[in-house]
Coordinates of C-alpha atoms in Angstrom, one line a residue:
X1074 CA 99.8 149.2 89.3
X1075 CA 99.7 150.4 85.9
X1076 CA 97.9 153.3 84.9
X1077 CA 95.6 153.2 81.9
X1078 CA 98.1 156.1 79.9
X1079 CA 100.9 153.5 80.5
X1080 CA 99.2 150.7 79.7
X1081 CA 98.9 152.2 76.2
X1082 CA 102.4 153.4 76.1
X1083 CA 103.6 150.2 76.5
X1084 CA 101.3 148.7 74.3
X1085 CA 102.9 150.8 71.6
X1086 CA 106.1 149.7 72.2
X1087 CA 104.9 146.7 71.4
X1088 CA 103.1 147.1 68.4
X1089 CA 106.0 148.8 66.8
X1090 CA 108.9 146.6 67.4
X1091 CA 106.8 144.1 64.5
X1092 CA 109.6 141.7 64.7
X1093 CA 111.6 142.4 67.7
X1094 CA 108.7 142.3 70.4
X1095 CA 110.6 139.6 72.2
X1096 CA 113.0 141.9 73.0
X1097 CA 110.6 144.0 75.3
X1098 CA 109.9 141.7 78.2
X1099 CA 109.9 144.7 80.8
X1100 CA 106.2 146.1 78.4
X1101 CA 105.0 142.9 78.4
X1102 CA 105.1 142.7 82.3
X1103 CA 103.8 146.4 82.3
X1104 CA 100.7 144.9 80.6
X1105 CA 100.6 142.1 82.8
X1106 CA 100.5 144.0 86.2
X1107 CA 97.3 145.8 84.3
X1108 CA 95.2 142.9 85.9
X1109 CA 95.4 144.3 89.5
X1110 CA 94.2 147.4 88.3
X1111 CA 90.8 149.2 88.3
X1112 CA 88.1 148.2 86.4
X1113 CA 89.7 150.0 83.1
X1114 CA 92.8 148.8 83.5
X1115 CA 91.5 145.6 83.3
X1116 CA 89.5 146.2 80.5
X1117 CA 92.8 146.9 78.4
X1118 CA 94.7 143.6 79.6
X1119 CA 92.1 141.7 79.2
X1120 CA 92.6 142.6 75.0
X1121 CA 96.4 143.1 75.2
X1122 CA 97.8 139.9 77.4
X1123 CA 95.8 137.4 74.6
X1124 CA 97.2 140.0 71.6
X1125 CA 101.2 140.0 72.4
X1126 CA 101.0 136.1 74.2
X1127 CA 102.9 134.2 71.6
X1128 CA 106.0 136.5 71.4
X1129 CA 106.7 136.0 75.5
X1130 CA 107.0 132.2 75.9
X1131 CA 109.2 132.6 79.2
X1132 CA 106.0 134.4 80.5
X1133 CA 103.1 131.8 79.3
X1134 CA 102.2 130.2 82.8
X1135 CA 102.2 134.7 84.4
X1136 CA 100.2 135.5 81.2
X1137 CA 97.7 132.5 81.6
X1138 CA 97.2 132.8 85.2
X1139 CA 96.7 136.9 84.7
X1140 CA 94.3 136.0 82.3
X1141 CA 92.1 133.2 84.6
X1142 CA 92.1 136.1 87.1
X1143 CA 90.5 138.3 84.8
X1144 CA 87.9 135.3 83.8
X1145 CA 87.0 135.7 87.9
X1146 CA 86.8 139.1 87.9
X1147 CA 83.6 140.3 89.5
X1148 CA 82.8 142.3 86.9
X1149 CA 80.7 140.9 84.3
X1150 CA 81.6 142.5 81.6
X1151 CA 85.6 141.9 81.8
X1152 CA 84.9 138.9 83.1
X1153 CA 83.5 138.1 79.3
X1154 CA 86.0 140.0 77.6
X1155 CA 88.3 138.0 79.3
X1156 CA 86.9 134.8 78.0
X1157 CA 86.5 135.5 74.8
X1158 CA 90.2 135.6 74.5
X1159 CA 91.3 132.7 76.0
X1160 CA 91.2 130.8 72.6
X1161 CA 94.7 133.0 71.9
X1162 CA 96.7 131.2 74.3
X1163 CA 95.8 127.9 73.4
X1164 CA 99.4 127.1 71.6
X1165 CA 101.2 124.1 71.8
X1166 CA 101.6 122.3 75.4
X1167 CA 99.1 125.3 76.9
X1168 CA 96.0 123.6 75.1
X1169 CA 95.0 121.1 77.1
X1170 CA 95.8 124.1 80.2
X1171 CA 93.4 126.7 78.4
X1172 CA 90.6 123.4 77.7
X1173 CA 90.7 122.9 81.1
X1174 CA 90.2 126.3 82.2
X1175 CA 87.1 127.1 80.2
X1176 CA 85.5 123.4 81.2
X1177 CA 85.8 125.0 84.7
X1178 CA 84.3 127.8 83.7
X1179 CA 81.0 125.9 82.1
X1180 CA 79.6 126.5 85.6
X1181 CA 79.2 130.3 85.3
X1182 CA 75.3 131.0 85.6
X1183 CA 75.8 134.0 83.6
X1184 CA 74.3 132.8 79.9
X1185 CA 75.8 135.1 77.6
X1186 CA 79.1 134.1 79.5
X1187 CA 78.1 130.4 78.7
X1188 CA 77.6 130.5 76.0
X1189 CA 81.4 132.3 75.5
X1190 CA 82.9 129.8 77.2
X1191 CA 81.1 127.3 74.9
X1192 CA 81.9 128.9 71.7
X1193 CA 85.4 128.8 73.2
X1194 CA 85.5 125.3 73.5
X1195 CA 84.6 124.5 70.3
X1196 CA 87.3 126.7 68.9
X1197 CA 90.2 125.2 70.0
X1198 CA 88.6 122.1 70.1
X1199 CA 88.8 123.0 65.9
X1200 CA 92.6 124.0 66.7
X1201 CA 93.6 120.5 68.6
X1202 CA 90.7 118.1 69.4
X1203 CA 93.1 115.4 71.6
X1204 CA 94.0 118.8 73.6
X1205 CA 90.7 119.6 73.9
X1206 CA 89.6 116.3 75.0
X1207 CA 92.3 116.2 77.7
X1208 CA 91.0 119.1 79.0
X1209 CA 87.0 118.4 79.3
X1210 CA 88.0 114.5 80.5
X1211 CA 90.2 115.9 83.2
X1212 CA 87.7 118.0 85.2
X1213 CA 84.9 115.4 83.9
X1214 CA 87.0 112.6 86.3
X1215 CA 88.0 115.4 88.6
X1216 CA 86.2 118.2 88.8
X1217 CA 83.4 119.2 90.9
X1218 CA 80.1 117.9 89.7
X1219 CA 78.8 121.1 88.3
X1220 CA 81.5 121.0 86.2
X1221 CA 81.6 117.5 85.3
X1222 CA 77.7 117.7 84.4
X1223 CA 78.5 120.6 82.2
X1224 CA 81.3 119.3 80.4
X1225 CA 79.2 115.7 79.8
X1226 CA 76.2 118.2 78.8
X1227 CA 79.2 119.6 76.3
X1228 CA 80.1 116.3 74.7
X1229 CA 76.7 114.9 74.1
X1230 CA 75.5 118.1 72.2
X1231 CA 78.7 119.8 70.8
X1232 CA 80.7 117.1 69.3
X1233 CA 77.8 116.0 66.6
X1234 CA 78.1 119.1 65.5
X1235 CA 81.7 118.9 64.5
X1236 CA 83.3 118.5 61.1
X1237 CA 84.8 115.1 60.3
X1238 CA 88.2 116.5 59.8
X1239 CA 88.0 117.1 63.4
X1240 CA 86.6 114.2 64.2
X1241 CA 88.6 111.6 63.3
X1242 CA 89.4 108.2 63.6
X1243 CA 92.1 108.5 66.3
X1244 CA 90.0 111.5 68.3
X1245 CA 87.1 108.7 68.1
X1246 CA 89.3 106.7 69.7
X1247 CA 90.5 108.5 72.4
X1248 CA 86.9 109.8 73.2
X1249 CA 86.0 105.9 73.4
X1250 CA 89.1 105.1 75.5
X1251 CA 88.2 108.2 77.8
X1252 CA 84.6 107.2 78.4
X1253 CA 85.2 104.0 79.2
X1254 CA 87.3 105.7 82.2
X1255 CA 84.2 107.7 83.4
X1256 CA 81.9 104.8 83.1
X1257 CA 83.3 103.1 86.3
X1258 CA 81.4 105.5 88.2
X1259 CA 78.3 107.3 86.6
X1260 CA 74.7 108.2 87.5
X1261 CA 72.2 106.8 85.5
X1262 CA 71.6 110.0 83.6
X1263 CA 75.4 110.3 83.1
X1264 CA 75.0 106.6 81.7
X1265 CA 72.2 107.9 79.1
X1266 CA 74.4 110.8 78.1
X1267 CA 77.5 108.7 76.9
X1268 CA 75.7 106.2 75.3
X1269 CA 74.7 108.9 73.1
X1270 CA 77.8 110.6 73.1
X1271 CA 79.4 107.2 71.9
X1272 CA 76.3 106.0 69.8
X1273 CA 77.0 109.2 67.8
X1274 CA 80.8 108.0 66.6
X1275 CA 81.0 107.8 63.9
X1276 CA 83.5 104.7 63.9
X1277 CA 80.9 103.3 65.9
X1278 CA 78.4 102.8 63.4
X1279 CA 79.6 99.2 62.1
X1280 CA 78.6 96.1 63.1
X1281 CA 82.0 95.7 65.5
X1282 CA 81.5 99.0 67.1
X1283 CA 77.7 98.1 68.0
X1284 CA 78.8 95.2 69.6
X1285 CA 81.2 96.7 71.6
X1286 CA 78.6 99.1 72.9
X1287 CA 76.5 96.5 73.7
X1288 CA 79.1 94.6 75.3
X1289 CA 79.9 98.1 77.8
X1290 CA 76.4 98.5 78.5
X1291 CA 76.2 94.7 79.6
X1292 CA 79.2 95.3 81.6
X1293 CA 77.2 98.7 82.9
X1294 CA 74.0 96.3 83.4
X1295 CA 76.4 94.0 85.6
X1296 CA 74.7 90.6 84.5
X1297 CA 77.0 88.6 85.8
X1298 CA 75.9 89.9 89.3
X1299 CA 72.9 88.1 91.6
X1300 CA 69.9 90.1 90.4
X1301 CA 68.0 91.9 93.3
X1302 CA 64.2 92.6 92.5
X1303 CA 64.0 94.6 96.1
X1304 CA 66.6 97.0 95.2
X1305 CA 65.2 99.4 93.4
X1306 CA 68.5 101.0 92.4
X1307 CA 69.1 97.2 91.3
X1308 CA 66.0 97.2 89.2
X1309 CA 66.5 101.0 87.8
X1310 CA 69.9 100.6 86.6
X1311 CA 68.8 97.4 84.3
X1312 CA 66.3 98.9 82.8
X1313 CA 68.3 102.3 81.9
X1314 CA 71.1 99.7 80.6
X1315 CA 68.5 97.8 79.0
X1316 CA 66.9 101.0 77.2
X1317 CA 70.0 102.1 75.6
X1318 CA 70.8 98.4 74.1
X1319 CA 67.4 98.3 72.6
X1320 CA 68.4 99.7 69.5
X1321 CA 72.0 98.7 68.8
X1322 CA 70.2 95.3 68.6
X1323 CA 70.0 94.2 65.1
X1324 CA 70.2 90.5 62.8
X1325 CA 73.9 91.2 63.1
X1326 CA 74.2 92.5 67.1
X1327 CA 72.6 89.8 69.2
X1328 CA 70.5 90.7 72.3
X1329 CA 71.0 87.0 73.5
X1330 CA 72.9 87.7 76.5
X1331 CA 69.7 90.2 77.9
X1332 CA 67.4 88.5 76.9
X1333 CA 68.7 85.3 78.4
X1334 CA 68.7 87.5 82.0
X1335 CA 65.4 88.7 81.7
X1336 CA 64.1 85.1 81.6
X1337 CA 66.2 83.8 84.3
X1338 CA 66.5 86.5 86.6
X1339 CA 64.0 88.9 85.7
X1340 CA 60.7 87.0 84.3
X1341 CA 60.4 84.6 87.7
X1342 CA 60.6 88.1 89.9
X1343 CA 58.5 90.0 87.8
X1344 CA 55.6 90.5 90.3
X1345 CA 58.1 91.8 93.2
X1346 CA 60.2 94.0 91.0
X1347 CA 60.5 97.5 92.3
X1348 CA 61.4 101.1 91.1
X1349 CA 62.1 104.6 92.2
X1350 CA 60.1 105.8 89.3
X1351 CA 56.9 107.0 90.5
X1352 CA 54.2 106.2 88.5
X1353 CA 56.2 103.7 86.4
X1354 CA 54.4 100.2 85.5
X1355 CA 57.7 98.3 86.1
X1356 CA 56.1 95.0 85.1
X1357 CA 54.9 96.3 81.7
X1358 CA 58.1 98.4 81.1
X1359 CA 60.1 94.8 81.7
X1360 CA 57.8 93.0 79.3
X1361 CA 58.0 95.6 76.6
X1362 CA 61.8 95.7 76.7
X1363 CA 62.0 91.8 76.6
X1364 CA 59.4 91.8 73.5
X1365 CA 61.7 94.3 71.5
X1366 CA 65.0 92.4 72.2
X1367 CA 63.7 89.3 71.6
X1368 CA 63.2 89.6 67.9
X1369 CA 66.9 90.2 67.8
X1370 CA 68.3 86.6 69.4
X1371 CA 71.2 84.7 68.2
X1372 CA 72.0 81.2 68.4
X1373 CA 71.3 80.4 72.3
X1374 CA 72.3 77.6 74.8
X1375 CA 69.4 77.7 77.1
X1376 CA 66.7 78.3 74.3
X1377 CA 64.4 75.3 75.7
X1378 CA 65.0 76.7 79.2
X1379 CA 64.2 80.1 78.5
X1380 CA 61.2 79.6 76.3
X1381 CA 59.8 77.3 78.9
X1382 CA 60.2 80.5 81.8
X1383 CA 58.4 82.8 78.8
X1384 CA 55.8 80.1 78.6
X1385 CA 55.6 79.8 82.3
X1386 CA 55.3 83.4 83.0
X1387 CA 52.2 83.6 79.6
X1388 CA 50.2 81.1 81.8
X1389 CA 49.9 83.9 84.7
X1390 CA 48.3 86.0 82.3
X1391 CA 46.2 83.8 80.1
X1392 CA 43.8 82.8 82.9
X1393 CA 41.2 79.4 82.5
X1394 CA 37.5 79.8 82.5
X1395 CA 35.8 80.5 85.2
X1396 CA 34.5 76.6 85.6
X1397 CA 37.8 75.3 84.8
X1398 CA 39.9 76.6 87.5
X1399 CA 40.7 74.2 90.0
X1400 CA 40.0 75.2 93.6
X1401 CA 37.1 76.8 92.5
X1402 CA 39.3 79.6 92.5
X1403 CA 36.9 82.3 89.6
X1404 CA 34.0 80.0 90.4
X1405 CA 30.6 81.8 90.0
X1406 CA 30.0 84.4 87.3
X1407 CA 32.8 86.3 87.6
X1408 CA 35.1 86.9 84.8
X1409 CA 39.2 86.8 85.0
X1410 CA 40.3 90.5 83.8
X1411 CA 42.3 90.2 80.5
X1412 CA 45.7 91.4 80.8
X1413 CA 46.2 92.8 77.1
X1414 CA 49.3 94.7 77.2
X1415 CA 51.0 92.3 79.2
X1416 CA 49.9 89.5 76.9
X1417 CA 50.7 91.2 73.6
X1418 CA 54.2 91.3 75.3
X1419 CA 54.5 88.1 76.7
X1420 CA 53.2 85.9 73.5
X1421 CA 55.2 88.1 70.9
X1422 CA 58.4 87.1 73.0
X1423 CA 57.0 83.6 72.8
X1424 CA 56.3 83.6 69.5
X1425 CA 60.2 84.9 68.6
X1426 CA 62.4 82.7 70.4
X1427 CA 59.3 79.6 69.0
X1428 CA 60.7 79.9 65.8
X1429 CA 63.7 78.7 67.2
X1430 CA 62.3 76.1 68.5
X1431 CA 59.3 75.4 66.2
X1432 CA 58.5 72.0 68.0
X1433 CA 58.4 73.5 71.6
X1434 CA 54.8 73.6 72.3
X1435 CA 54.2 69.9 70.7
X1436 CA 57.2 68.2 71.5
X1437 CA 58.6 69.8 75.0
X1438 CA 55.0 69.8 76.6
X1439 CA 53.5 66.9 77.6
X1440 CA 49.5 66.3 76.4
X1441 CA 47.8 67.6 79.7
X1442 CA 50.1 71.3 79.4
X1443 CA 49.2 71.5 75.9
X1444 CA 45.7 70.9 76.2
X1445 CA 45.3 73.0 79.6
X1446 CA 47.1 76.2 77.2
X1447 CA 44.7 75.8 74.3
X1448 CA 41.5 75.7 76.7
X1449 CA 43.3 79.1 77.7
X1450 CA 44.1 80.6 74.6
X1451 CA 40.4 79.8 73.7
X1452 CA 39.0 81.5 76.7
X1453 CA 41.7 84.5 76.1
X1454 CA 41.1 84.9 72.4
X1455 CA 37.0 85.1 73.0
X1456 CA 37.2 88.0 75.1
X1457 CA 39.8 89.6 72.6
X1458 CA 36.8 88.8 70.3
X1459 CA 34.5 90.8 72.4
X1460 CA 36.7 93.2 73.0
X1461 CA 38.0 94.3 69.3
X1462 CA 34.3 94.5 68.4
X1463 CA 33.9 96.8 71.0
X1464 CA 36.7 99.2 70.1
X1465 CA 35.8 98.9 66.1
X1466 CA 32.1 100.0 67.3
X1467 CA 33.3 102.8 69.5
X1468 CA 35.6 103.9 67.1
X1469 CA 33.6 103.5 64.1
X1470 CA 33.6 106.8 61.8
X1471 CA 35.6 108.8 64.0
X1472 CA 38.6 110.6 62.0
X1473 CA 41.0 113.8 62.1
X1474 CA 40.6 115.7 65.2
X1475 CA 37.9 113.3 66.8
X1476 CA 40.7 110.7 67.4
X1477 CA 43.2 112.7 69.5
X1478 CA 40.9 112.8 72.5
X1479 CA 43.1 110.9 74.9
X1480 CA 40.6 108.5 75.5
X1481 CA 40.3 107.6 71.9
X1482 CA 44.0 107.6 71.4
X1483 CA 43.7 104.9 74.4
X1484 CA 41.4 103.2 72.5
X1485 CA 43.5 103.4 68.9
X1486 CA 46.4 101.6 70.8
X1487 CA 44.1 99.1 72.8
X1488 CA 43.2 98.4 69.3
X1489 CA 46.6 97.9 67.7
X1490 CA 47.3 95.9 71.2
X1491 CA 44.3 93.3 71.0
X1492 CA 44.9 92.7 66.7
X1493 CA 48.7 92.1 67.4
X1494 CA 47.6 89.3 70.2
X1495 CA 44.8 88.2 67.5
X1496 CA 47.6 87.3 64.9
X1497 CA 49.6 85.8 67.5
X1498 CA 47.0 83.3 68.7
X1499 CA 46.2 82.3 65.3
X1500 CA 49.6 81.2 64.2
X1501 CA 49.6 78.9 67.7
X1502 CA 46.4 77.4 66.8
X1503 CA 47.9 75.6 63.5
X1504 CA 48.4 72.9 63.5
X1505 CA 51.9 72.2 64.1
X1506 CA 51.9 75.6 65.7
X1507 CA 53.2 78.4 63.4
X1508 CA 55.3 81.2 64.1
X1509 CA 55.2 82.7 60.6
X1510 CA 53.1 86.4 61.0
X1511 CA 54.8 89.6 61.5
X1512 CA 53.2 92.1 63.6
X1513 CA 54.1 95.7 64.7
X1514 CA 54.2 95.8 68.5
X1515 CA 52.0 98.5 69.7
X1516 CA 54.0 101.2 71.1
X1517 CA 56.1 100.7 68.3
X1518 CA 55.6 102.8 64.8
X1519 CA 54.5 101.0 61.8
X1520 CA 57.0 100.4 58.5
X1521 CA 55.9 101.3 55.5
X1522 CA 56.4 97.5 54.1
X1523 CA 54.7 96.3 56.9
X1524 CA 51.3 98.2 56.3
X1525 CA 50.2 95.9 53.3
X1526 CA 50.4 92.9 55.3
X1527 CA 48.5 94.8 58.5
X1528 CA 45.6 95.1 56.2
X1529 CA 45.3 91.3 55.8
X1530 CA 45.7 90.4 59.3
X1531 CA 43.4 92.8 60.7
X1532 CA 39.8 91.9 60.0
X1533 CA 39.3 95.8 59.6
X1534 CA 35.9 97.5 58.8
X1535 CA 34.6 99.7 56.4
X1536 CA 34.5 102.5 59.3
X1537 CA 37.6 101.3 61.3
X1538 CA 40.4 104.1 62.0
X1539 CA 43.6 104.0 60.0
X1540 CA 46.0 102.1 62.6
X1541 CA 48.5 104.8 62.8
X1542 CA 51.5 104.9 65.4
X1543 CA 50.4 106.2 68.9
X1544 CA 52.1 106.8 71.9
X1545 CA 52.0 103.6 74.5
X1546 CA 49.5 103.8 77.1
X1547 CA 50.1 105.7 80.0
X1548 CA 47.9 104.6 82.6
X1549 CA 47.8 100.8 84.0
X1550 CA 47.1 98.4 81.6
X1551 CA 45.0 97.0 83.7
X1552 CA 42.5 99.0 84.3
X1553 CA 42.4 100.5 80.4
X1554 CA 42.0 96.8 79.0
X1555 CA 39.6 95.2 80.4
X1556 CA 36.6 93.8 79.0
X1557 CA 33.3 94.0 80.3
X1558 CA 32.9 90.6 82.3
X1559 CA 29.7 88.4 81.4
X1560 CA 29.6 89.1 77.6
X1561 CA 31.7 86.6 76.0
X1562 CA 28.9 83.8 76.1
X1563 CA 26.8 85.4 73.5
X1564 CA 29.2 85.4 70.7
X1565 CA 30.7 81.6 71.1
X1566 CA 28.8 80.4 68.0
X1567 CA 30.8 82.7 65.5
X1568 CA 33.8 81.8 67.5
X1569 CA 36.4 80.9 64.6
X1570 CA 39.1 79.3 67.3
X1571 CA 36.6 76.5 68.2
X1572 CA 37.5 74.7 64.7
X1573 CA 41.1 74.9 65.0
X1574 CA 40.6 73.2 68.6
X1575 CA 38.2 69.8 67.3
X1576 CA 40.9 67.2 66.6
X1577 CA 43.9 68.2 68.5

């Protein structure tokens, strides 16, 4: 082993034969051997192998591999010198070798040496993306999964930050073609991570690259397989596909094909669905993902069939008066409990594949559905009366800091909730049906062009809150929306539905 004096001495030799360093293989190797030395010794290789590297081809893989040894030394602080360097022997066909090396080394726990390796990364990454690439994809498909969760972790927040002379259209390309590779077999949260990762291309950003994003998360979503509502897994890995469609959706990238699952498979299971998310309202979360894809439907073959599984499903949650339900079923004075935030879900769905089929409710329905559904959107839409009052009263002159008390924030978007339903039911009770208003859905914030109109829809008061964007709420629906049962009565003579009723 090398001493530190010759270490130097033969690091002279090299730095003075300038052009004819090739020559002096035999202080190359000096250098080399420097790596089984003490903790000095390998202080100076760790600087000199990287410096002389390029000049000793014949000795690239001995250079490399003393080099990786130092990047495992147990010292820290060589162990970082070490790394620091690597971007030196990233030349030609050794790239993709050196990439390689430092995604293995995204495991270290050590975060200044992390962050090193990262830094590294994105150097030669600058130098040779493809090589690069290579690299990260190969211990991503691999690797050992502290590895591959690093080197995902790397991708999703490095690459944005890249220059688009590095990122271009053929590096796009192979990123795509190398994703698609990993997404045979991913986790859920590996899932999430490449949809950003590819939602981020730019190449990605036209109306042909959405789609085929939407058409690898459908493949993801497998809906061409038997859905399961008992699985959970089944159930989870929908709705994660399902969340990251959401919003490549637009008038030019149809959500038909999900939203024609979610009424056939999903909708008629809805009540037995199941989830490994604790605390997770699955029913709400599957009714809030159909009402935001559903304003995005093309042209559809089962349109009838699935509007009549949406209607179906409304009925549940749209309950008849007390004295009207056969069976005797809510006789006495007790009052069904008014679903709101499943409702608001439920009838805007409705309400966006009706336009399709304007003539659904008066042509598809024969006279004693039609009339039993108005008797219920009457009952519905008086306790929404009751209800709206309510939340106008108890929010009346409250502004600023008074309205971020979570329970007034709950009440801010049980307000936003019961309007949105309030439009809705109006447009059915034209006469033919109409399916003309707009409305924001609730956990959804408001556009700027949209505000305007809100002000017209919403029979607002002088005191009434501004109806800004709020969070969804957290807690059951269920038990946040319900109105106060025996109050409805006393309000039926100001009742404005009972006119559009009289004559149909």
């Amino acid at each position: 082993m090398p001493t530190v004096e010759e270490l130097y001495r033969n690091y002279g030799i090299l730095a003075d034969a300038t052009e004819q360093v090739g020559q002096h293989k035999d202080a190359y190797q000096v250098i080399l051997d420097g790596v089984k030395g003490g903790t000095k010794e390998k202080r100076l290789a760790a600087q000199f192998i990287p410096k002389f590297f390029k000049h000793f081809p014949e000795l690239a893989d001995s250079a490399i591999n003393a080099q990786l040894d130092l990047c495992e030394d147990e010292d820290v602080s060589i162990r970082r010198q070490a790394i620091k360097e690597l971007p030196q022997f990233a030349t030609g066909e050794n790239l993709p070798r050196v990439a390689d090396i430092l995604t293995q080394l995204l495991q270290t726990d050590d975060s200044a040496e992390f962050n090193l390796v990262n830094n590294a990364l994105l150097s030669i990454f600058k130098m040779d993306a493809k090589g690069t690439l290579g690299g990260l994809f190969s211990q991503i498909l691999q690797g050992e999964d502290i590895v591959r969760e690093r080197a995902i972790k790397f991708l999703s927040t490095k690459l944005k930050t890249l220059p688009d002379e590095v990122l271009t259209k053929e590096v796009e390309e192979l990123i795509l073609t190398e994703s698609k590779k990993v997404l045979e077999d991913v986790t859920g949260e590996e899932f999430v991570l490449f949809m950003k990762i590819l939602s981020g291309l730019k190449s990605l950003q036209t109306v042909s690259g959405r789609q085929q994003l939407v058409e690898l998360v459908a493949e993801q979503a497998d809906l061409e397989q038997t859905f399961n509502p008992a699985d959970p897994d089944c159930v989870d890995r929908l709705l994660q596909c399902t969340r990251q469609a959401v919003p490549l959706f637009s008038k030019n990238v149809h959500s038909t094909r999900f939203v024609t699952y979610f009424c056939e498979h999903v909708l008629p299971n809805l009540s037995s669905l199941t989830t490994p998310v604790e605390g997770l309202d699955i029913q709400l979360e599957v009714l809030k993902l159909l009402a935001e894809m559903s304003s995005f439907c093309g042209d559809m073959e089962k349109l009838e069939t699935n509007l009549k599984k949406l209607f179906d499903k409304l009925l549940e949650y749209m309950p008849l008066p007390p004295e009207e339900a056969e069976n005797g079923e809510n006789a006495g004075n007790e009052e069904p409990k008014l679903q709101f935030s499943y409702v608001e879900c439920l009838l805007y769905s409705f309400h966006q594949l009706g336009r399709k089929l304007p003539d659904f409710l008066t042509a598809k329905l024969n006279a004693e559905k039609l009339k039993d559904f108005k008797i219920r959107l009457q009952y519905f839409a008086r306790g929404l009366q009751v209800y709206i009052r309510q939340l106008r009263l108890a929010l009346q002159g409250k502004t600023g800091e008074a309205l971020k008390t979570e329970e007034n924030k709950i009440k801010v978007v049980a307000l936003k909730i019961t309007n949105n339903i309030n439009v809705l039911i109006k447009d059915l009770f034209h006469i033919p049906p109409s399916y003309k208003s707009t409305v924001t859905l609730s956990w959804k914030p408001v556009q700027k062009a949209e505000m305007g109109q809100k002000r017209t829809n919403e029979d607002t008061t002088s005191g009434s809150p501004p109806k800004k964007a709020a969070a969804g709420p957290k807690r059951d629906a269920r038990q946040i929306y319900n109105p106060p049962s025996g109050k409805y009565s006393s309000n039926l003579g100001n009742f404005n539905y009972e006119r559009g009723l009289q004559g149909k």
